[in-house]
Amino acid sequence: MFSTFAIVITLLLLMFFAYRGYSVLILAPIMATLAVLLSGDFLSSIPAYTDVFMAALSGFLLKFFPIFLLGALFGRLMADSGAATAIANTVVEKLGASKAILAVILVCAILTYGGVSLFVVAFAIYPIAKDLFKAADIPKRLIPAAIALGSFTFTMTALPGTPAIQNAIPIPYYNTNVFAAPILGIIGGTIMFIGGWLWLQSRAKKANAAGEGYGQHDEEDVGGIGTAEKQTEVLSTHQTSFNIAMIPLILVIALNALLTYAVFPSMDFSGLQTQFPELNIAGSLGLWSIIISLVVACVVIIVLRIGYWNNLQKTINRGTYDSMLPIFNTASEVGYGAVIASLAGFIIIRDSILNLTPDNPLISEAVAMTTLAGITGSSSGGLSIALSTLGEDYLRMAVAAGIDPELMHRVAVMAAGGLDTLPHSGAVITLLAICGLTHKQSYLNVAMVTMAIPLISVVAVIILGTMFGSF
């Protein structure tokens, strides 16, 4: 009883202090230790940190560090080469200021689906979005929701092949790949895109009818982060064409698909299994595909812009450093989850979640993923905690119920992209700061397009998957 109480208390404290701006790097080990102490097991508090917390943290780094590193590096290369700006300008030019909301959504979607970090996208696109919305006289308060819809939703969790870390996390647990349940993913992504776009269009029309335009804004930075103009430094002053800019993005998806469906299936890995007997090849192939694709894309964009980089070394170093905080934040949350899972009280919570819908683990899984994502304020953090503690159980339940692990993969990722943008979410706080807006001004619309509508799409995918299986 005390152990279960300790878990609930520390989860609430984690959420509270994260909202107040405290780093998860220090919060996670403190809350994990506090949970052990409140459970009455004083002697285990230090071993729980050194042997359980750190073992889980290092295990997560072992699996996913290359993807975080390469993803951040690729995003920085795209931004500093001028490729991201070239893509944005072309889309805006084709659609025009009259379709400002759609233009911002599509630009963000193209970049994030191609592998560019959502934070890099937010910094790079905000100046363009600001000018577009001002020209169309659309309230500035809708900019964060438009950027979030294109960056935080369907391209992050639903569309097959997306190299987002959220889509990679279930791979070693379910022995799947980033293209899991592709048609269902496209259906879910379409619901998010169309539903979110229509919502924002309706808000813009309502504002226009009420006489509300872009508004008066001094464009000052909020929360100490600074506006995108101050933060973004495009190191290449040479024009990048749209066609050249798109090559690395297409490579990431196309090469990933080629490796997943053609190259790896035709290879004999028996010798590799003999050399590395503990290697889970089925659970590694999906990760290897992403790693190879991102490496090739990074090399290609560097080569394509040879002679135009003002400071390639600085870009590479910045991209490398950009990966550090996200990977260690997520790994720390995984460490916290491992300590929680080791407590006696977790058995009660685990059994309650697993038995929520014993005949359909998809529903139970969705509830677990989105709840933990909401508590941690992070889709990758919630997904990692849930799968590291319950992944084996869900795989066993799926097999027993005749459910394709690919369907479990897609539902897990999409559900983690539900409540992950509660007000304390680091992504939301950062996005609002970039745009120079507050929760009061913009959060309602952000919540609609990143939580309410994505959760509707999850329900739709669960219903379709239950009726027709994975496809």
Coordinates of C-alpha atoms in Angstrom, one line a residue:
M1 CA 0.0 0.0 0.0
F2 CA 2.7 2.5 1.0
S3 CA 4.7 1.5 -2.1
T4 CA 1.8 2.2 -4.4
F5 CA 1.2 5.6 -2.6
A6 CA 4.9 6.4 -3.1
I7 CA 4.7 5.8 -6.8
V8 CA 1.7 8.1 -7.2
I9 CA 3.3 10.8 -5.1
T10 CA 6.5 10.8 -7.0
L11 CA 4.8 10.8 -10.4
L12 CA 2.8 13.8 -9.4
L13 CA 5.9 15.6 -8.1
L14 CA 7.7 14.8 -11.3
M15 CA 4.9 16.4 -13.3
F16 CA 4.7 19.4 -11.0
F17 CA 8.4 20.2 -10.9
A18 CA 8.8 19.5 -14.7
Y19 CA 6.1 22.1 -15.3
R20 CA 8.0 24.5 -13.0
G21 CA 11.0 24.2 -15.3
Y22 CA 13.3 21.8 -13.3
S23 CA 15.5 19.5 -15.4
V24 CA 14.5 15.9 -15.6
L25 CA 18.2 15.0 -15.4
I26 CA 18.1 15.8 -11.7
L27 CA 14.3 15.3 -11.1
A28 CA 14.3 11.6 -12.2
P29 CA 16.9 10.2 -9.9
I30 CA 15.6 12.3 -7.0
M31 CA 12.0 11.1 -7.5
A32 CA 13.2 7.5 -8.0
T33 CA 15.1 7.6 -4.7
L34 CA 12.2 9.3 -2.9
A35 CA 9.9 6.5 -4.1
V36 CA 12.1 3.9 -2.6
L37 CA 12.4 5.9 0.7
L38 CA 8.6 6.4 0.9
S39 CA 8.2 2.7 0.4
G40 CA 10.1 2.1 3.6
D41 CA 13.1 0.4 2.1
F42 CA 15.8 2.8 3.2
L43 CA 18.7 0.5 2.7
S44 CA 17.8 0.0 -1.0
S45 CA 17.8 3.7 -1.9
I46 CA 21.5 3.8 -3.0
P47 CA 21.6 0.5 -4.8
A48 CA 18.3 1.4 -6.5
Y49 CA 20.1 4.4 -8.0
T50 CA 23.5 2.8 -8.8
D51 CA 22.2 -0.7 -10.0
V52 CA 18.7 -0.1 -11.2
F53 CA 18.4 3.5 -12.3
M54 CA 21.8 3.7 -13.9
A55 CA 21.5 0.3 -15.5
A56 CA 18.3 1.2 -17.2
L57 CA 19.6 4.6 -18.2
S58 CA 22.7 3.1 -19.8
G59 CA 20.7 0.4 -21.5
F60 CA 18.5 3.0 -23.2
L61 CA 21.6 4.9 -24.3
L62 CA 23.1 1.7 -25.7
K63 CA 20.0 1.1 -27.9
F64 CA 19.0 4.6 -29.0
F65 CA 22.0 7.0 -28.7
P66 CA 23.0 6.7 -32.4
I67 CA 19.5 7.7 -33.5
F68 CA 19.3 10.7 -31.2
L69 CA 22.8 11.8 -32.3
L70 CA 22.3 11.3 -36.0
G71 CA 18.8 12.8 -35.9
A72 CA 20.0 16.0 -34.2
L73 CA 23.0 16.2 -36.5
F74 CA 20.8 15.8 -39.6
G75 CA 18.4 18.4 -38.4
R76 CA 21.3 20.9 -37.8
L77 CA 22.8 20.2 -41.2
M78 CA 19.4 20.8 -42.9
A79 CA 18.9 24.1 -41.0
D80 CA 22.4 25.5 -41.4
S81 CA 22.7 24.5 -45.1
G82 CA 19.7 26.6 -45.9
A83 CA 17.8 23.5 -47.1
A84 CA 15.0 23.8 -44.5
T85 CA 14.5 27.4 -45.5
A86 CA 14.5 26.6 -49.2
I87 CA 11.8 24.0 -48.6
A88 CA 9.7 26.4 -46.5
N89 CA 10.0 29.2 -49.0
T90 CA 9.0 27.0 -51.9
V91 CA 5.9 25.7 -50.2
V92 CA 4.9 29.2 -49.1
E93 CA 5.4 30.5 -52.6
K94 CA 3.2 27.8 -54.1
L95 CA 0.4 28.1 -51.6
G96 CA 0.6 31.9 -50.9
A97 CA -0.1 33.9 -47.8
S98 CA -3.9 33.2 -48.2
K99 CA -3.2 29.6 -47.1
A100 CA -0.8 30.5 -44.3
I101 CA -2.0 27.9 -41.9
L102 CA -1.8 25.1 -44.4
A103 CA 1.6 26.3 -45.6
V104 CA 3.1 26.2 -42.1
I105 CA 1.6 22.8 -41.4
L106 CA 2.9 21.3 -44.6
V107 CA 6.4 22.8 -44.2
C108 CA 6.8 21.4 -40.7
A109 CA 5.4 18.1 -41.8
I110 CA 7.8 17.7 -44.7
L111 CA 10.8 18.6 -42.6
T112 CA 9.9 16.4 -39.6
Y113 CA 8.9 13.4 -41.7
G114 CA 12.2 13.7 -43.4
G115 CA 14.1 13.4 -40.1
V116 CA 14.6 17.0 -39.0
S117 CA 14.2 17.5 -35.2
L118 CA 11.0 19.2 -34.2
F119 CA 12.9 21.8 -32.2
V120 CA 15.1 22.7 -35.2
V121 CA 11.9 23.0 -37.3
A122 CA 10.3 25.3 -34.8
F123 CA 13.2 27.6 -34.7
A124 CA 13.6 27.6 -38.4
I125 CA 10.0 28.0 -39.4
Y126 CA 8.7 30.5 -36.8
P127 CA 10.1 33.6 -38.7
I128 CA 8.4 32.5 -41.9
A129 CA 5.2 31.6 -40.1
K130 CA 5.2 35.0 -38.4
D131 CA 5.5 36.9 -41.7
L132 CA 2.8 34.7 -43.3
F133 CA 0.3 35.1 -40.6
K134 CA 0.9 38.8 -40.5
A135 CA 0.4 39.1 -44.2
A136 CA -2.9 37.1 -44.0
D137 CA -3.9 39.0 -40.8
I138 CA -4.4 35.7 -38.9
P139 CA -4.0 35.9 -35.1
K140 CA -0.4 35.2 -34.1
R141 CA -1.7 33.1 -31.2
L142 CA -2.5 30.3 -33.7
I143 CA 1.1 30.0 -34.9
P144 CA 2.2 27.5 -32.1
A145 CA -0.7 25.2 -32.9
A146 CA 0.1 25.2 -36.6
I147 CA 3.8 24.4 -36.0
A148 CA 2.8 21.8 -33.4
L149 CA 0.3 20.1 -35.8
G150 CA 2.9 19.8 -38.5
S151 CA 5.7 18.7 -36.2
F152 CA 4.4 17.0 -33.0
T153 CA 1.6 14.8 -34.4
F154 CA 1.1 12.7 -37.6
T155 CA 4.7 12.9 -38.8
M156 CA 6.0 11.9 -35.4
T157 CA 3.8 9.0 -34.5
A158 CA 1.5 7.9 -37.4
L159 CA 3.0 8.0 -40.8
P160 CA 4.9 4.8 -41.7
G161 CA 8.7 5.2 -42.0
T162 CA 9.0 8.3 -39.9
P163 CA 12.5 8.3 -38.4
A164 CA 11.3 10.1 -35.2
I165 CA 12.7 8.5 -32.1
Q166 CA 9.1 7.7 -30.9
N167 CA 8.7 5.4 -33.9
A168 CA 12.0 3.6 -33.1
I169 CA 11.5 2.9 -29.4
P170 CA 9.0 0.0 -29.8
I171 CA 11.2 -1.8 -32.4
P172 CA 13.4 -3.9 -30.0
Y173 CA 10.3 -4.8 -27.8
Y174 CA 8.0 -5.9 -30.6
N175 CA 10.6 -7.0 -33.2
T176 CA 9.0 -4.6 -35.7
N177 CA 10.3 -1.7 -37.9
V178 CA 9.4 2.0 -38.5
F179 CA 6.9 1.0 -41.2
A180 CA 4.7 -1.0 -38.8
A181 CA 1.0 -1.1 -39.8
P182 CA 1.5 1.3 -42.6
I183 CA -2.1 1.8 -43.9
L184 CA -3.5 2.2 -40.4
G185 CA -0.8 4.7 -39.7
I186 CA -1.7 6.7 -42.8
I187 CA -5.4 6.6 -41.8
G188 CA -4.6 7.8 -38.3
G189 CA -2.2 10.5 -39.7
T190 CA -4.9 11.7 -42.1
I191 CA -7.4 12.1 -39.3
M192 CA -4.8 14.2 -37.3
F193 CA -3.9 16.3 -40.3
I194 CA -7.3 17.1 -41.6
G195 CA -8.9 17.4 -38.2
G196 CA -6.2 19.7 -36.9
W197 CA -6.2 21.8 -40.1
L198 CA -10.0 22.2 -40.1
W199 CA -9.9 23.2 -36.4
L200 CA -7.3 25.9 -37.0
Q201 CA -9.1 27.2 -40.1
S202 CA -12.3 27.5 -38.1
R203 CA -10.5 29.4 -35.3
A204 CA -9.0 31.8 -37.9
K205 CA -12.5 32.4 -39.5
K206 CA -14.0 33.0 -36.1
A207 CA -11.3 35.4 -35.2
N208 CA -11.8 37.2 -38.5
A209 CA -15.5 37.5 -38.0
A210 CA -14.9 39.0 -34.6
G211 CA -12.5 41.6 -36.1
E212 CA -9.4 40.0 -34.6
G213 CA -6.3 40.1 -36.8
Y214 CA -2.6 39.3 -36.3
G215 CA -2.5 41.7 -33.3
Q216 CA 0.2 44.0 -31.9
H217 CA 3.3 42.1 -30.7
D218 CA 6.7 43.4 -29.7
E219 CA 8.2 40.0 -30.7
E220 CA 10.2 40.0 -27.4
D221 CA 11.5 36.6 -26.2
V222 CA 9.6 34.8 -23.5
G223 CA 11.1 32.6 -20.8
G224 CA 14.7 33.4 -21.6
I225 CA 14.9 31.3 -24.7
G226 CA 14.7 34.1 -27.3
T227 CA 13.0 34.5 -30.6
A228 CA 13.9 32.3 -33.5
E229 CA 15.6 35.2 -35.2
K230 CA 18.1 35.4 -32.3
Q231 CA 18.6 31.7 -32.0
T232 CA 18.8 30.5 -35.6
E233 CA 22.0 31.0 -37.3
V234 CA 22.1 29.8 -40.9
L235 CA 25.7 29.3 -41.7
S236 CA 25.3 29.0 -45.4
T237 CA 24.5 32.3 -47.1
H238 CA 24.2 30.6 -50.6
Q239 CA 20.8 29.8 -52.1
T240 CA 19.8 26.1 -51.9
S241 CA 17.3 24.9 -54.5
F242 CA 14.2 23.1 -53.5
N243 CA 15.2 20.0 -55.5
I244 CA 18.6 19.8 -53.8
A245 CA 17.0 20.4 -50.4
M246 CA 14.6 17.5 -50.8
I247 CA 17.2 14.9 -51.7
P248 CA 18.4 14.2 -48.1
L249 CA 14.8 14.0 -46.8
I250 CA 13.8 11.6 -49.5
L251 CA 16.9 9.5 -48.9
V252 CA 16.0 9.0 -45.3
I253 CA 12.6 7.4 -46.1
A254 CA 13.5 5.7 -49.3
L255 CA 16.8 4.1 -48.1
N256 CA 15.0 3.0 -44.9
A257 CA 12.3 1.3 -46.9
L258 CA 14.9 -0.4 -49.2
L259 CA 16.8 -1.8 -46.3
T260 CA 13.7 -2.9 -44.4
Y261 CA 11.9 -4.6 -47.3
A262 CA 14.6 -5.6 -49.8
V263 CA 18.2 -5.7 -48.5
F264 CA 17.9 -7.1 -45.0
P265 CA 15.3 -9.8 -45.8
S266 CA 17.6 -11.2 -48.5
M267 CA 20.6 -11.4 -46.2
D268 CA 21.8 -14.4 -44.1
F269 CA 22.6 -13.3 -40.6
S270 CA 23.4 -16.8 -39.2
G271 CA 27.1 -16.0 -39.1
L272 CA 26.4 -12.7 -37.2
Q273 CA 24.2 -14.6 -34.7
T274 CA 27.1 -17.0 -34.1
Q275 CA 29.5 -14.1 -33.5
F276 CA 27.1 -12.3 -31.2
P277 CA 24.9 -15.0 -29.6
E278 CA 22.9 -12.6 -27.4
L279 CA 22.1 -10.3 -30.3
N280 CA 18.4 -9.9 -31.0
I281 CA 18.6 -9.6 -34.8
A282 CA 14.9 -9.3 -35.4
G283 CA 14.7 -6.4 -32.9
S284 CA 17.8 -4.7 -34.3
L285 CA 17.2 -4.6 -38.0
G286 CA 14.7 -1.8 -37.7
L287 CA 17.2 0.3 -35.7
W288 CA 20.0 -0.5 -38.1
S289 CA 17.9 0.7 -41.1
I290 CA 17.3 4.1 -39.4
I291 CA 21.0 4.5 -38.5
I292 CA 22.3 3.7 -42.0
S293 CA 19.7 5.9 -43.6
L294 CA 20.5 8.9 -41.4
V295 CA 24.3 8.4 -41.8
V296 CA 23.9 8.4 -45.6
A297 CA 21.6 11.4 -45.6
C298 CA 24.1 13.4 -43.5
V299 CA 27.0 12.5 -45.8
V300 CA 24.9 13.4 -48.9
I301 CA 23.8 16.8 -47.6
I302 CA 27.4 17.7 -46.6
V303 CA 28.7 16.7 -50.1
L304 CA 25.9 18.5 -51.9
R305 CA 26.8 21.7 -50.2
I306 CA 30.6 21.3 -50.4
G307 CA 32.1 24.7 -51.0
Y308 CA 29.1 26.6 -49.5
W309 CA 29.6 25.8 -45.8
N310 CA 30.8 28.8 -43.9
N311 CA 31.7 26.7 -40.9
L312 CA 31.0 23.0 -41.3
Q313 CA 32.8 22.1 -38.1
K314 CA 30.6 24.4 -36.1
T315 CA 27.5 22.9 -37.6
I316 CA 28.6 19.4 -36.9
N317 CA 29.5 20.3 -33.3
R318 CA 26.2 22.0 -32.7
G319 CA 24.3 19.1 -34.1
T320 CA 26.2 16.8 -31.8
Y321 CA 25.5 18.9 -28.8
D322 CA 21.8 19.3 -29.7
S323 CA 21.4 15.5 -29.1
M324 CA 22.8 15.5 -25.6
L325 CA 19.9 16.9 -23.6
P326 CA 17.0 15.0 -25.3
I327 CA 18.8 11.6 -25.0
F328 CA 19.8 12.0 -21.4
N329 CA 16.4 13.5 -20.4
T330 CA 14.6 10.5 -21.9
A331 CA 17.2 8.0 -20.5
S332 CA 16.7 9.5 -17.1
E333 CA 13.0 9.0 -17.3
V334 CA 13.6 5.4 -18.3
G335 CA 15.8 5.0 -15.2
Y336 CA 13.0 6.4 -13.1
G337 CA 10.6 3.9 -14.6
A338 CA 12.9 1.0 -13.9
V339 CA 13.1 1.9 -10.2
I340 CA 9.3 2.3 -10.0
A341 CA 8.9 -1.1 -11.7
S342 CA 11.2 -2.7 -9.0
L343 CA 8.9 -1.6 -6.2
A344 CA 6.3 -4.0 -4.8
G345 CA 3.5 -1.4 -5.3
F346 CA 4.1 -1.5 -9.0
I347 CA 2.7 -5.0 -9.2
I348 CA -0.8 -3.6 -8.3
I349 CA -0.5 -0.8 -10.9
R350 CA 0.8 -3.2 -13.5
D351 CA -1.9 -5.7 -13.0
S352 CA -4.6 -3.0 -13.0
I353 CA -3.3 -1.7 -16.4
L354 CA -2.8 -5.1 -18.0
N355 CA -6.3 -6.3 -16.8
L356 CA -8.0 -3.1 -17.9
T357 CA -9.2 -4.9 -21.1
P358 CA -7.9 -8.5 -21.0
D359 CA -9.5 -9.4 -24.3
N360 CA -8.0 -6.5 -26.1
P361 CA -4.5 -5.4 -25.0
L362 CA -4.6 -2.6 -27.6
I363 CA -6.9 -0.5 -25.3
S364 CA -4.8 -1.2 -22.2
E365 CA -1.6 -0.4 -24.1
A366 CA -3.0 2.9 -25.4
V367 CA -4.1 3.9 -21.9
A368 CA -0.7 3.0 -20.4
M369 CA 1.3 4.8 -23.1
T370 CA -0.7 8.1 -23.1
T371 CA -0.9 8.2 -19.3
L372 CA 2.8 7.9 -18.8
A373 CA 3.5 10.3 -21.7
G374 CA 1.2 12.8 -20.0
I375 CA 2.9 12.4 -16.6
T376 CA 6.4 12.8 -17.9
G377 CA 5.4 15.5 -20.5
S378 CA 7.2 13.5 -23.1
S379 CA 6.0 11.0 -25.7
S380 CA 9.4 9.3 -25.9
G381 CA 9.8 9.3 -22.1
G382 CA 6.4 7.9 -21.5
L383 CA 6.8 5.3 -24.3
S384 CA 10.2 4.2 -22.9
I385 CA 9.0 3.8 -19.4
A386 CA 5.9 1.9 -20.4
L387 CA 7.6 -0.4 -22.8
S388 CA 10.6 -1.1 -20.5
T389 CA 8.3 -2.1 -17.7
L390 CA 5.3 -3.6 -19.7
G391 CA 6.6 -4.4 -23.2
E392 CA 7.2 -8.1 -22.6
D393 CA 3.7 -8.4 -21.1
Y394 CA 2.1 -6.7 -24.0
L395 CA 3.9 -8.8 -26.5
R396 CA 2.8 -11.9 -24.7
M397 CA -0.8 -10.7 -24.5
A398 CA -0.7 -9.8 -28.2
V399 CA 0.5 -13.2 -29.3
A400 CA -2.1 -14.9 -27.1
A401 CA -4.9 -12.7 -28.6
G402 CA -3.6 -13.2 -32.1
I403 CA -2.8 -9.5 -32.5
D404 CA 0.0 -8.5 -34.9
P405 CA 3.0 -6.9 -33.0
E406 CA 3.0 -4.3 -35.8
L407 CA -0.4 -3.1 -34.7
M408 CA 0.8 -3.0 -31.1
H409 CA 3.7 -0.9 -32.3
R410 CA 1.6 1.7 -34.1
V411 CA -1.0 2.0 -31.4
A412 CA 1.8 2.5 -28.8
V413 CA 3.5 5.2 -30.7
M414 CA 0.3 7.1 -31.6
A415 CA -1.1 6.8 -28.0
A416 CA 2.2 8.2 -26.6
G417 CA 1.6 11.2 -28.9
G418 CA -1.7 12.0 -27.1
L419 CA -1.3 13.4 -23.6
D420 CA 2.4 14.2 -24.1
T421 CA 1.6 17.9 -24.7
L422 CA 0.0 18.7 -21.3
P423 CA 0.9 22.2 -20.1
H424 CA 4.1 21.0 -18.4
S425 CA 5.5 19.4 -21.6
G426 CA 9.0 20.7 -22.4
A427 CA 8.2 20.8 -26.1
V428 CA 5.1 23.0 -25.5
I429 CA 7.0 25.3 -23.2
T430 CA 9.8 25.7 -25.7
L431 CA 7.5 26.2 -28.6
L432 CA 5.6 29.0 -26.9
A433 CA 8.9 30.6 -25.9
I434 CA 10.1 30.5 -29.4
C435 CA 6.9 32.2 -30.6
G436 CA 6.9 34.8 -27.8
L437 CA 3.5 33.7 -26.6
T438 CA 2.0 32.3 -23.3
H439 CA -0.1 29.3 -22.4
K440 CA -3.1 31.6 -21.8
Q441 CA -2.8 33.0 -25.4
S442 CA -2.2 29.7 -27.3
Y443 CA -2.4 26.6 -25.3
L444 CA -6.1 25.7 -26.0
N445 CA -5.5 25.4 -29.7
V446 CA -2.2 23.5 -29.2
A447 CA -4.1 21.0 -27.0
M448 CA -6.8 20.5 -29.5
V449 CA -4.5 19.7 -32.4
T450 CA -1.9 17.7 -30.4
M451 CA -4.0 15.9 -27.8
A452 CA -7.8 15.8 -28.5
I453 CA -7.7 15.1 -32.3
P454 CA -4.7 12.6 -32.0
L455 CA -6.5 10.7 -29.3
I456 CA -9.6 10.4 -31.6
S457 CA -7.3 9.0 -34.3
V458 CA -5.9 6.4 -31.8
V459 CA -9.5 5.3 -31.1
A460 CA -10.1 5.0 -34.8
V461 CA -7.0 2.9 -35.4
I462 CA -7.8 0.6 -32.4
I463 CA -11.3 0.0 -33.8
L464 CA -10.1 -0.7 -37.3
G465 CA -7.2 -2.9 -36.0
T466 CA -9.6 -4.8 -33.8
M467 CA -12.0 -5.4 -36.6
F468 CA -9.7 -6.1 -39.5
G469 CA -6.2 -6.7 -38.0
S470 CA -3.0 -5.0 -38.9
F471 CA -2.7 -3.6 -42.4

